[in-house]
């Protein structure tokens, strides 16, 4: 339970060439997943983002075979789930927790009994169950609500019950299906903070799906973008935000951070060349631009700038106009690139 997180050592979840075809009527079929490949490393928080109908839930439910892929391989830890018999699959599933957008709690059971439910199913003794439920109530901050029924709880509290229940059997993986989509922004933030805590303190690997880029930015290490049943782009959250390649990815990124382009400056008549510089990590706070310009006869004007944070990493975007000879401007751009900054002329 208190294993230290051990990031990036080996994939804990591996989906290989997954296809899922739903039968929609006697004669019609719908392909919800096409050739999906995904590796989630032990200890990371991995997000999958896509529009409604992109296949996110189908993908997530393939990981514990709630939805059995039509073809492909599903590996979790050391097991190829597609090859397990029913009992082996049940055993493995116990250690794959899952939480849902609409919580899926038992309405006729108290908070305490909802959390105890999976422990009863796995036939633990009443003493063990009581002890574990107490620990979980403490973890999710619901001790004083333990005798309430779901309808007496707020959305955020219901999701805390869902999380406690999912953690009852000490899973190594937590699957989250739009876990914060039914919550207001503040409650979303507190649930995301709880998930981040669980990941850090217990080393539980989290695979979450969402249609909100803010969720990805707040807690994920890496992200895959889905469109029409396919994964169209995968990368670290920073790379995806600062240098999106696919058009769907670009749309998602633009919803949360503006990537300045020519249109941003309207009728402004530039006197020099305009470049967009992307900083990441500790570079964000270094005077790299100043140093690069200082060695030349050129000057610069800042047209726009932002500094923000993605999970734990600071990043910044700066749009500057470099005024000087072409040779000087090229020298400055080279210098910036050599320092590992992302530079785009716009
Ligand atoms: N049981 C089913 N039978 C037939 N088609 C299905 C079934 N489940 C899902 N689909 C279809 O597969 C596609 C992907 O569905 P899925 O639920 O995985 O999307 P999603 O990305 O989770 O969407 P949302 O953001 O709306 O939850 C959709 O077009 C959906 O209509
Ligand atoms: Mg869904």
mmCIF file of C-alpha atoms and ligand atoms in Angstrom:
data_model
loop_
_atom_site.group_PDB
_atom_site.id
_atom_site.type_symbol
_atom_site.label_atom_id
_atom_site.label_comp_id
_atom_site.label_asym_id
_atom_site.label_seq_id
_atom_site.Cartn_x
_atom_site.Cartn_y
_atom_site.Cartn_z
ATOM 1 C CA UNK A 1 0.000 0.000 0.000
ATOM 2 C CA UNK A 2 2.768 2.462 0.772
ATOM 3 C CA UNK A 3 4.984 1.450 -2.129
ATOM 4 C CA UNK A 4 7.001 4.402 -3.324
ATOM 5 C CA UNK A 5 6.022 5.574 -6.766
ATOM 6 C CA UNK A 6 8.363 4.123 -9.310
ATOM 7 C CA UNK A 7 7.819 6.027 -12.492
ATOM 8 C CA UNK A 8 8.598 4.918 -15.977
ATOM 9 C CA UNK A 9 10.200 1.598 -15.226
ATOM 10 C CA UNK A 10 7.976 -0.615 -17.340
ATOM 11 C CA UNK A 11 4.549 -0.435 -18.915
ATOM 12 C CA UNK A 12 1.827 -1.491 -16.513
ATOM 13 C CA UNK A 13 -0.883 -1.324 -19.140
ATOM 14 C CA UNK A 14 -0.295 -2.228 -22.735
ATOM 15 C CA UNK A 15 -2.933 -2.247 -25.435
ATOM 16 C CA UNK A 16 -1.716 -3.743 -28.681
ATOM 17 C CA UNK A 17 -3.601 -3.433 -31.977
ATOM 18 C CA UNK A 18 -7.002 -3.183 -30.321
ATOM 19 C CA UNK A 19 -10.072 -3.219 -32.534
ATOM 20 C CA UNK A 20 -13.624 -3.087 -31.269
ATOM 21 C CA UNK A 21 -16.608 -3.675 -33.481
ATOM 22 C CA UNK A 22 -20.079 -3.286 -31.929
ATOM 23 C CA UNK A 23 -22.989 -5.102 -33.451
ATOM 24 C CA UNK A 24 -25.668 -2.447 -33.828
ATOM 25 C CA UNK A 25 -28.391 -4.641 -35.324
ATOM 26 C CA UNK A 26 -28.660 -8.013 -36.988
ATOM 27 C CA UNK A 27 -26.813 -6.791 -40.039
ATOM 28 C CA UNK A 28 -25.057 -3.580 -39.053
ATOM 29 C CA UNK A 29 -21.806 -3.034 -37.246
ATOM 30 C CA UNK A 30 -19.937 -0.072 -35.888
ATOM 31 C CA UNK A 31 -16.190 0.040 -35.465
ATOM 32 C CA UNK A 32 -15.536 2.006 -32.251
ATOM 33 C CA UNK A 33 -11.785 1.338 -31.975
ATOM 34 C CA UNK A 34 -9.320 0.903 -34.821
ATOM 35 C CA UNK A 35 -5.745 -0.344 -34.347
ATOM 36 C CA UNK A 36 -5.305 1.256 -30.954
ATOM 37 C CA UNK A 37 -1.871 0.939 -29.366
ATOM 38 C CA UNK A 38 -1.201 2.411 -25.949
ATOM 39 C CA UNK A 39 1.413 1.965 -23.252
ATOM 40 C CA UNK A 40 0.912 3.353 -19.760
ATOM 41 C CA UNK A 41 3.929 3.241 -17.514
ATOM 42 C CA UNK A 42 3.865 2.226 -13.887
ATOM 43 C CA UNK A 43 3.271 5.209 -11.616
ATOM 44 C CA UNK A 44 2.177 7.728 -14.233
ATOM 45 C CA UNK A 45 -1.088 9.577 -14.729
ATOM 46 C CA UNK A 46 -2.056 9.059 -18.328
ATOM 47 C CA UNK A 47 -4.925 10.949 -19.933
ATOM 48 C CA UNK A 48 -6.927 10.144 -23.041
ATOM 49 C CA UNK A 49 -8.811 13.061 -24.534
ATOM 50 C CA UNK A 50 -11.348 13.098 -27.329
ATOM 51 C CA UNK A 51 -14.718 14.445 -28.375
ATOM 52 C CA UNK A 52 -17.964 12.691 -27.564
ATOM 53 C CA UNK A 53 -18.163 9.412 -29.460
ATOM 54 C CA UNK A 54 -14.407 9.246 -30.119
ATOM 55 C CA UNK A 55 -14.247 5.864 -28.352
ATOM 56 C CA UNK A 56 -12.767 6.884 -24.992
ATOM 57 C CA UNK A 57 -15.087 4.851 -22.774
ATOM 58 C CA UNK A 58 -14.762 1.865 -25.073
ATOM 59 C CA UNK A 59 -10.984 2.154 -24.792
ATOM 60 C CA UNK A 60 -11.038 2.488 -21.006
ATOM 61 C CA UNK A 61 -13.428 -0.419 -20.613
ATOM 62 C CA UNK A 62 -11.153 -2.557 -22.770
ATOM 63 C CA UNK A 63 -8.459 -2.323 -20.108
ATOM 64 C CA UNK A 64 -10.430 -4.419 -17.616
ATOM 65 C CA UNK A 65 -12.390 -6.198 -20.351
ATOM 66 C CA UNK A 66 -15.701 -4.746 -19.244
ATOM 67 C CA UNK A 67 -15.821 -4.381 -23.007
ATOM 68 C CA UNK A 68 -13.959 -7.234 -24.692
ATOM 69 C CA UNK A 69 -12.059 -6.063 -27.784
ATOM 70 C CA UNK A 70 -12.910 -7.814 -31.024
ATOM 71 C CA UNK A 71 -9.190 -8.321 -31.589
ATOM 72 C CA UNK A 72 -5.898 -7.317 -30.024
ATOM 73 C CA UNK A 73 -3.966 -7.845 -26.816
ATOM 74 C CA UNK A 74 -4.605 -6.316 -23.400
ATOM 75 C CA UNK A 75 -1.758 -6.592 -20.926
ATOM 76 C CA UNK A 76 -2.045 -5.382 -17.339
ATOM 77 C CA UNK A 77 1.017 -6.032 -15.179
ATOM 78 C CA UNK A 78 2.187 -9.512 -16.066
ATOM 79 C CA UNK A 79 -1.173 -10.755 -17.357
ATOM 80 C CA UNK A 80 -2.502 -10.962 -20.871
ATOM 81 C CA UNK A 81 -6.142 -10.476 -19.903
ATOM 82 C CA UNK A 82 -7.495 -11.736 -23.209
ATOM 83 C CA UNK A 83 -6.099 -15.165 -22.341
ATOM 84 C CA UNK A 84 -7.338 -15.369 -18.749
ATOM 85 C CA UNK A 85 -10.252 -17.618 -17.798
ATOM 86 C CA UNK A 86 -13.196 -16.072 -15.938
ATOM 87 C CA UNK A 87 -11.801 -16.671 -12.451
ATOM 88 C CA UNK A 88 -8.321 -15.364 -13.269
ATOM 89 C CA UNK A 89 -9.919 -12.325 -14.861
ATOM 90 C CA UNK A 90 -12.064 -11.682 -11.770
ATOM 91 C CA UNK A 91 -8.969 -11.842 -9.586
ATOM 92 C CA UNK A 92 -7.034 -9.383 -11.766
ATOM 93 C CA UNK A 93 -10.024 -7.049 -12.009
ATOM 94 C CA UNK A 94 -10.090 -6.684 -8.232
ATOM 95 C CA UNK A 95 -6.806 -4.843 -8.515
ATOM 96 C CA UNK A 96 -8.051 -2.557 -11.273
ATOM 97 C CA UNK A 97 -10.167 0.139 -9.620
ATOM 98 C CA UNK A 98 -12.654 2.134 -11.644
ATOM 99 C CA UNK A 99 -14.554 5.371 -11.066
ATOM 100 C CA UNK A 100 -17.360 6.823 -13.133
ATOM 101 C CA UNK A 101 -18.843 10.165 -14.156
ATOM 102 C CA UNK A 102 -22.135 9.411 -12.396
ATOM 103 C CA UNK A 103 -20.499 7.673 -9.446
ATOM 104 C CA UNK A 104 -22.507 4.383 -9.730
ATOM 105 C CA UNK A 105 -23.045 4.087 -5.967
ATOM 106 C CA UNK A 106 -25.531 1.734 -4.301
ATOM 107 C CA UNK A 107 -28.346 4.118 -3.372
ATOM 108 C CA UNK A 108 -29.685 1.904 -0.565
ATOM 109 C CA UNK A 109 -26.319 1.551 1.174
ATOM 110 C CA UNK A 110 -24.551 4.070 3.412
ATOM 111 C CA UNK A 111 -21.194 5.592 2.534
ATOM 112 C CA UNK A 112 -19.555 3.024 4.808
ATOM 113 C CA UNK A 113 -21.370 0.095 3.221
ATOM 114 C CA UNK A 114 -20.665 1.333 -0.304
ATOM 115 C CA UNK A 115 -16.951 1.350 0.474
ATOM 116 C CA UNK A 116 -17.152 -2.030 2.232
ATOM 117 C CA UNK A 117 -18.942 -3.651 -0.692
ATOM 118 C CA UNK A 118 -15.918 -4.800 -2.746
ATOM 119 C CA UNK A 119 -14.249 -6.058 0.437
ATOM 120 C CA UNK A 120 -17.291 -8.197 1.241
ATOM 121 C CA UNK A 121 -17.245 -9.545 -2.297
ATOM 122 C CA UNK A 122 -13.624 -10.561 -1.833
ATOM 123 C CA UNK A 123 -14.638 -12.280 1.407
ATOM 124 C CA UNK A 124 -12.523 -10.386 3.901
ATOM 125 C CA UNK A 125 -13.292 -10.757 7.611
ATOM 126 C CA UNK A 126 -15.546 -8.158 9.301
ATOM 127 C CA UNK A 127 -12.600 -6.912 11.383
ATOM 128 C CA UNK A 128 -10.397 -6.465 8.317
ATOM 129 C CA UNK A 129 -13.225 -4.761 6.472
ATOM 130 C CA UNK A 130 -13.909 -2.317 9.325
ATOM 131 C CA UNK A 131 -10.230 -1.417 9.569
ATOM 132 C CA UNK A 132 -9.810 -0.905 5.838
ATOM 133 C CA UNK A 133 -13.010 1.145 5.529
ATOM 134 C CA UNK A 134 -11.821 3.417 8.361
ATOM 135 C CA UNK A 135 -8.519 3.972 6.522
ATOM 136 C CA UNK A 136 -10.321 4.760 3.277
ATOM 137 C CA UNK A 137 -12.794 7.150 4.923
ATOM 138 C CA UNK A 138 -9.834 8.994 6.359
ATOM 139 C CA UNK A 139 -8.043 9.067 3.004
ATOM 140 C CA UNK A 140 -10.966 10.621 1.137
ATOM 141 C CA UNK A 141 -12.027 12.866 4.039
ATOM 142 C CA UNK A 142 -15.506 11.441 4.632
ATOM 143 C CA UNK A 143 -15.307 10.160 8.202
ATOM 144 C CA UNK A 144 -18.106 12.366 9.467
ATOM 145 C CA UNK A 145 -20.351 11.397 6.551
ATOM 146 C CA UNK A 146 -19.922 7.645 6.848
ATOM 147 C CA UNK A 147 -23.496 6.904 7.912
ATOM 148 C CA UNK A 148 -25.142 9.017 5.217
ATOM 149 C CA UNK A 149 -26.772 7.648 2.070
ATOM 150 C CA UNK A 150 -25.632 8.782 -1.399
ATOM 151 C CA UNK A 151 -28.643 11.059 -1.898
ATOM 152 C CA UNK A 152 -27.555 13.029 1.195
ATOM 153 C CA UNK A 153 -24.159 13.817 -0.359
ATOM 154 C CA UNK A 154 -22.893 16.469 -2.760
ATOM 155 C CA UNK A 155 -21.460 15.408 -6.117
ATOM 156 C CA UNK A 156 -17.904 15.817 -4.892
ATOM 157 C CA UNK A 157 -18.616 13.718 -1.804
ATOM 158 C CA UNK A 158 -20.224 11.024 -3.944
ATOM 159 C CA UNK A 159 -17.120 10.882 -6.111
ATOM 160 C CA UNK A 160 -14.997 10.554 -2.953
ATOM 161 C CA UNK A 161 -17.064 7.500 -2.046
ATOM 162 C CA UNK A 162 -16.496 6.192 -5.564
ATOM 163 C CA UNK A 163 -12.765 6.691 -5.183
ATOM 164 C CA UNK A 164 -12.642 5.016 -1.757
ATOM 165 C CA UNK A 165 -14.614 2.066 -3.092
ATOM 166 C CA UNK A 166 -12.302 1.768 -6.103
ATOM 167 C CA UNK A 167 -9.264 1.721 -3.812
ATOM 168 C CA UNK A 168 -10.694 -0.817 -1.352
ATOM 169 C CA UNK A 169 -8.892 -3.842 -2.779
ATOM 170 C CA UNK A 170 -5.558 -2.014 -3.062
ATOM 171 C CA UNK A 171 -5.469 -1.761 -6.858
ATOM 172 C CA UNK A 172 -2.325 -0.978 -8.803
ATOM 173 C CA UNK A 173 -4.382 0.695 -11.537
ATOM 174 C CA UNK A 174 -7.202 3.209 -11.302
ATOM 175 C CA UNK A 175 -9.372 3.796 -14.375
ATOM 176 C CA UNK A 176 -11.337 7.049 -14.378
ATOM 177 C CA UNK A 177 -14.188 7.581 -16.844
ATOM 178 C CA UNK A 178 -14.903 11.346 -16.924
ATOM 179 C CA UNK A 179 -14.636 11.353 -13.129
ATOM 180 C CA UNK A 180 -15.033 15.114 -12.795
ATOM 181 C CA UNK A 181 -17.379 15.928 -15.683
ATOM 182 C CA UNK A 182 -20.451 16.152 -13.444
ATOM 183 C CA UNK A 183 -18.737 18.474 -10.949
ATOM 184 C CA UNK A 184 -18.317 22.238 -10.697
ATOM 185 C CA UNK A 185 -14.823 23.689 -11.280
ATOM 186 C CA UNK A 186 -13.894 23.989 -7.602
ATOM 187 C CA UNK A 187 -15.025 20.476 -6.741
ATOM 188 C CA UNK A 188 -13.247 19.240 -9.863
ATOM 189 C CA UNK A 189 -10.058 20.763 -8.567
ATOM 190 C CA UNK A 190 -10.379 19.055 -5.182
ATOM 191 C CA UNK A 191 -11.100 15.646 -6.746
ATOM 192 C CA UNK A 192 -8.136 16.058 -9.111
ATOM 193 C CA UNK A 193 -5.948 16.969 -6.121
ATOM 194 C CA UNK A 194 -7.117 13.789 -4.387
ATOM 195 C CA UNK A 195 -6.290 11.689 -7.461
ATOM 196 C CA UNK A 196 -2.853 13.288 -7.671
ATOM 197 C CA UNK A 197 -2.284 12.512 -3.999
ATOM 198 C CA UNK A 198 -3.303 8.894 -4.444
ATOM 199 C CA UNK A 199 -0.932 8.598 -7.381
ATOM 200 C CA UNK A 200 1.967 10.154 -5.477
ATOM 201 C CA UNK A 201 1.542 8.532 -2.108
ATOM 202 C CA UNK A 202 0.505 5.063 -3.182
ATOM 203 C CA UNK A 203 2.163 4.861 -6.575
ATOM 204 C CA UNK A 204 -1.137 3.879 -8.183
ATOM 205 C CA UNK A 205 -1.077 4.224 -11.956
ATOM 206 C CA UNK A 206 -4.008 6.269 -13.229
ATOM 207 C CA UNK A 207 -5.550 6.072 -16.682
ATOM 208 C CA UNK A 208 -8.223 8.693 -17.134
ATOM 209 C CA UNK A 209 -10.417 9.770 -19.984
ATOM 210 C CA UNK A 210 -11.851 13.229 -20.389
ATOM 211 C CA UNK A 211 -13.010 15.753 -22.939
ATOM 212 C CA UNK A 212 -11.514 18.621 -20.924
ATOM 213 C CA UNK A 213 -7.989 19.783 -21.666
ATOM 214 C CA UNK A 214 -7.872 21.470 -18.254
ATOM 215 C CA UNK A 215 -8.044 18.068 -16.561
ATOM 216 C CA UNK A 216 -5.129 16.877 -18.681
ATOM 217 C CA UNK A 217 -3.129 19.997 -17.894
ATOM 218 C CA UNK A 218 -3.809 19.759 -14.161
ATOM 219 C CA UNK A 219 -2.730 16.200 -13.432
ATOM 220 C CA UNK A 220 -1.507 14.163 -16.385
ATOM 221 C CA UNK A 221 2.070 13.248 -17.249
ATOM 222 C CA UNK A 222 1.271 12.033 -20.742
ATOM 223 C CA UNK A 223 -1.730 12.209 -23.012
ATOM 224 C CA UNK A 224 -3.180 10.454 -26.029
ATOM 225 C CA UNK A 225 -5.640 12.224 -28.324
ATOM 226 C CA UNK A 226 -8.453 10.161 -29.823
ATOM 227 C CA UNK A 227 -10.529 10.869 -32.875
ATOM 228 C CA UNK A 228 -13.027 8.529 -34.507
ATOM 229 C CA UNK A 229 -11.783 5.425 -32.761
ATOM 230 C CA UNK A 230 -8.092 6.034 -33.382
ATOM 231 C CA UNK A 231 -5.276 7.504 -31.366
ATOM 232 C CA UNK A 232 -4.055 10.397 -33.473
ATOM 233 C CA UNK A 233 -1.302 11.770 -31.250
ATOM 234 C CA UNK A 234 0.510 10.788 -28.049
ATOM 235 C CA UNK A 235 3.113 12.650 -26.024
ATOM 236 C CA UNK A 236 4.054 14.330 -22.793
ATOM 237 C CA UNK A 237 1.515 16.925 -21.760
ATOM 238 C CA UNK A 238 4.074 19.692 -22.276
ATOM 239 C CA UNK A 239 4.935 18.566 -25.796
ATOM 240 C CA UNK A 240 1.299 18.258 -26.733
ATOM 241 C CA UNK A 241 0.473 21.694 -25.360
ATOM 242 C CA UNK A 242 3.453 23.539 -26.729
ATOM 243 C CA UNK A 243 3.768 21.788 -30.060
ATOM 244 C CA UNK A 244 0.529 20.042 -31.087
ATOM 245 C CA UNK A 245 0.719 18.343 -34.473
ATOM 246 C CA UNK A 246 -2.677 16.867 -35.266
ATOM 247 C CA UNK A 247 -5.578 19.210 -36.100
ATOM 248 C CA UNK A 248 -7.805 17.673 -33.408
ATOM 249 C CA UNK A 249 -5.051 18.164 -30.842
ATOM 250 C CA UNK A 250 -4.642 21.776 -31.953
ATOM 251 C CA UNK A 251 -8.358 22.404 -31.396
ATOM 252 C CA UNK A 252 -8.183 21.011 -27.866
ATOM 253 C CA UNK A 253 -5.065 22.999 -27.020
ATOM 254 C CA UNK A 254 -6.570 26.210 -28.380
ATOM 255 C CA UNK A 255 -9.495 25.816 -26.002
ATOM 256 C CA UNK A 256 -7.207 26.401 -23.045
ATOM 257 C CA UNK A 257 -4.142 28.262 -24.223
ATOM 258 C CA UNK A 258 -4.072 30.717 -27.012
ATOM 259 C CA UNK A 259 -1.318 30.022 -29.495
ATOM 260 C CA UNK A 260 -0.652 33.451 -30.948
ATOM 261 C CA UNK A 261 -0.488 33.591 -34.718
ATOM 262 C CA UNK A 262 -0.433 36.402 -37.261
ATOM 263 C CA UNK A 263 -4.142 37.084 -36.748
ATOM 264 C CA UNK A 264 -3.480 37.913 -33.084
ATOM 265 C CA UNK A 265 -1.820 41.168 -34.044
ATOM 266 C CA UNK A 266 -4.430 42.330 -36.536
ATOM 267 C CA UNK A 267 -3.330 45.410 -38.407
ATOM 268 C CA UNK A 268 -0.076 45.884 -36.507
ATOM 269 C CA UNK A 269 2.699 46.834 -38.966
ATOM 270 C CA UNK A 270 5.773 44.987 -37.821
ATOM 271 C CA UNK A 271 9.130 46.750 -38.119
ATOM 272 C CA UNK A 272 11.059 43.526 -37.713
ATOM 273 C CA UNK A 273 10.470 39.759 -37.619
ATOM 274 C CA UNK A 274 7.937 38.309 -35.188
ATOM 275 C CA UNK A 275 8.774 35.050 -33.444
ATOM 276 C CA UNK A 276 6.935 32.908 -30.904
ATOM 277 C CA UNK A 277 9.201 31.388 -28.266
ATOM 278 C CA UNK A 278 8.144 28.481 -26.056
ATOM 279 C CA UNK A 279 9.963 27.993 -22.751
ATOM 280 C CA UNK A 280 9.599 24.975 -20.513
ATOM 281 C CA UNK A 281 10.791 23.957 -17.083
ATOM 282 C CA UNK A 282 13.515 26.008 -15.450
ATOM 283 C CA UNK A 283 14.264 27.784 -18.757
ATOM 284 C CA UNK A 284 11.098 29.737 -18.097
ATOM 285 C CA UNK A 285 12.892 31.816 -15.503
ATOM 286 C CA UNK A 286 16.215 32.307 -17.339
ATOM 287 C CA UNK A 287 17.190 35.478 -19.237
ATOM 288 C CA UNK A 288 17.950 33.500 -22.394
ATOM 289 C CA UNK A 289 16.340 35.990 -24.765
ATOM 290 C CA UNK A 290 18.101 38.952 -23.217
ATOM 291 C CA UNK A 291 21.463 37.173 -23.375
ATOM 292 C CA UNK A 292 20.935 36.212 -27.025
ATOM 293 C CA UNK A 293 20.049 39.755 -28.076
ATOM 294 C CA UNK A 294 22.772 41.415 -26.011
ATOM 295 C CA UNK A 295 25.564 40.014 -28.184
ATOM 296 C CA UNK A 296 24.142 41.706 -31.328
ATOM 297 C CA UNK A 297 23.080 45.138 -32.573
ATOM 298 C CA UNK A 298 19.441 44.032 -32.668
ATOM 299 C CA UNK A 299 16.682 44.998 -30.218
ATOM 300 C CA UNK A 300 13.369 43.421 -29.383
ATOM 301 C CA UNK A 301 9.840 44.390 -28.400
ATOM 302 C CA UNK A 302 7.586 42.041 -26.426
ATOM 303 C CA UNK A 303 4.190 41.761 -28.093
ATOM 304 C CA UNK A 304 2.663 39.127 -25.859
ATOM 305 C CA UNK A 305 3.689 36.806 -23.054
ATOM 306 C CA UNK A 306 2.347 34.212 -20.626
ATOM 307 C CA UNK A 307 3.916 32.100 -17.928
ATOM 308 C CA UNK A 308 1.940 29.266 -16.436
ATOM 309 C CA UNK A 309 2.284 25.821 -14.972
ATOM 310 C CA UNK A 310 1.409 22.370 -16.236
ATOM 311 C CA UNK A 311 1.150 19.919 -13.357
ATOM 312 C CA UNK A 312 4.541 20.688 -11.755
ATOM 313 C CA UNK A 313 6.296 22.173 -14.766
ATOM 314 C CA UNK A 314 6.438 25.891 -15.479
ATOM 315 C CA UNK A 315 6.125 26.919 -19.112
ATOM 316 C CA UNK A 316 5.917 30.161 -20.965
ATOM 317 C CA UNK A 317 5.158 31.580 -24.367
ATOM 318 C CA UNK A 318 6.538 34.859 -25.528
ATOM 319 C CA UNK A 319 5.884 36.644 -28.787
ATOM 320 C CA UNK A 320 8.598 39.127 -29.635
ATOM 321 C CA UNK A 321 9.474 41.288 -32.554
ATOM 322 C CA UNK A 322 13.182 41.209 -33.334
ATOM 323 C CA UNK A 323 14.445 44.372 -34.984
ATOM 324 C CA UNK A 324 17.852 44.291 -36.616
ATOM 325 C CA UNK A 325 19.773 42.978 -39.593
ATOM 326 C CA UNK A 326 18.811 39.567 -40.933
ATOM 327 C CA UNK A 327 22.197 38.222 -39.858
ATOM 328 C CA UNK A 328 21.655 39.397 -36.269
ATOM 329 C CA UNK A 329 18.082 38.113 -36.120
ATOM 330 C CA UNK A 330 19.191 34.718 -37.472
ATOM 331 C CA UNK A 331 21.949 34.620 -34.889
ATOM 332 C CA UNK A 332 19.468 35.298 -32.099
ATOM 333 C CA UNK A 333 17.080 32.625 -33.344
ATOM 334 C CA UNK A 334 19.943 30.104 -33.549
ATOM 335 C CA UNK A 335 21.003 30.954 -30.039
ATOM 336 C CA UNK A 336 17.479 30.415 -28.716
ATOM 337 C CA UNK A 337 17.157 27.097 -30.524
ATOM 338 C CA UNK A 338 20.519 26.003 -29.144
ATOM 339 C CA UNK A 339 19.216 26.638 -25.659
ATOM 340 C CA UNK A 340 16.427 24.188 -26.440
ATOM 341 C CA UNK A 341 13.625 26.750 -26.769
ATOM 342 C CA UNK A 342 10.824 26.187 -29.265
ATOM 343 C CA UNK A 343 11.019 28.957 -31.846
ATOM 344 C CA UNK A 344 8.480 29.630 -34.585
ATOM 345 C CA UNK A 345 8.475 32.621 -36.875
ATOM 346 C CA UNK A 346 4.963 33.998 -37.384
HETATM 347 N N1 LIG B 1 -22.827 -1.002 -26.921
HETATM 348 C C1 LIG B 1 -22.692 -0.298 -28.046
HETATM 349 N N2 LIG B 1 -23.272 -0.702 -29.180
HETATM 350 C C2 LIG B 1 -23.123 -0.021 -30.326
HETATM 351 N N3 LIG B 1 -22.376 1.096 -30.450
HETATM 352 C C3 LIG B 1 -21.769 1.548 -29.357
HETATM 353 C C4 LIG B 1 -21.882 0.878 -28.089
HETATM 354 N N4 LIG B 1 -21.167 1.568 -27.174
HETATM 355 C C5 LIG B 1 -20.630 2.606 -27.828
HETATM 356 N N5 LIG B 1 -20.982 2.603 -29.131
HETATM 357 C C6 LIG B 1 -20.567 3.582 -30.141
HETATM 358 O O1 LIG B 1 -19.149 3.636 -30.176
HETATM 359 C C7 LIG B 1 -18.684 4.975 -30.310
HETATM 360 C C8 LIG B 1 -17.736 5.286 -29.169
HETATM 361 O O2 LIG B 1 -18.467 5.288 -27.954
HETATM 362 P P1 LIG B 1 -17.774 5.647 -26.564
HETATM 363 O O3 LIG B 1 -18.831 5.528 -25.528
HETATM 364 O O4 LIG B 1 -16.569 4.828 -26.410
HETATM 365 O O5 LIG B 1 -17.392 7.167 -26.827
HETATM 366 P P2 LIG B 1 -16.817 8.267 -25.816
HETATM 367 O O6 LIG B 1 -15.612 8.830 -26.451
HETATM 368 O O7 LIG B 1 -16.696 7.683 -24.461
HETATM 369 O O8 LIG B 1 -17.978 9.356 -25.834
HETATM 370 P P3 LIG B 1 -18.533 10.292 -24.627
HETATM 371 O O9 LIG B 1 -17.534 11.403 -24.466
HETATM 372 O O10 LIG B 1 -19.831 10.815 -25.187
HETATM 373 O O11 LIG B 1 -18.725 9.448 -23.420
HETATM 374 C C9 LIG B 1 -19.928 5.840 -30.338
HETATM 375 O O12 LIG B 1 -20.196 6.182 -31.684
HETATM 376 C C10 LIG B 1 -21.014 4.974 -29.780
HETATM 377 O O13 LIG B 1 -22.263 5.271 -30.355
HETATM 378 MG MG1 LIG B 2 -17.615 8.022 -22.607
#
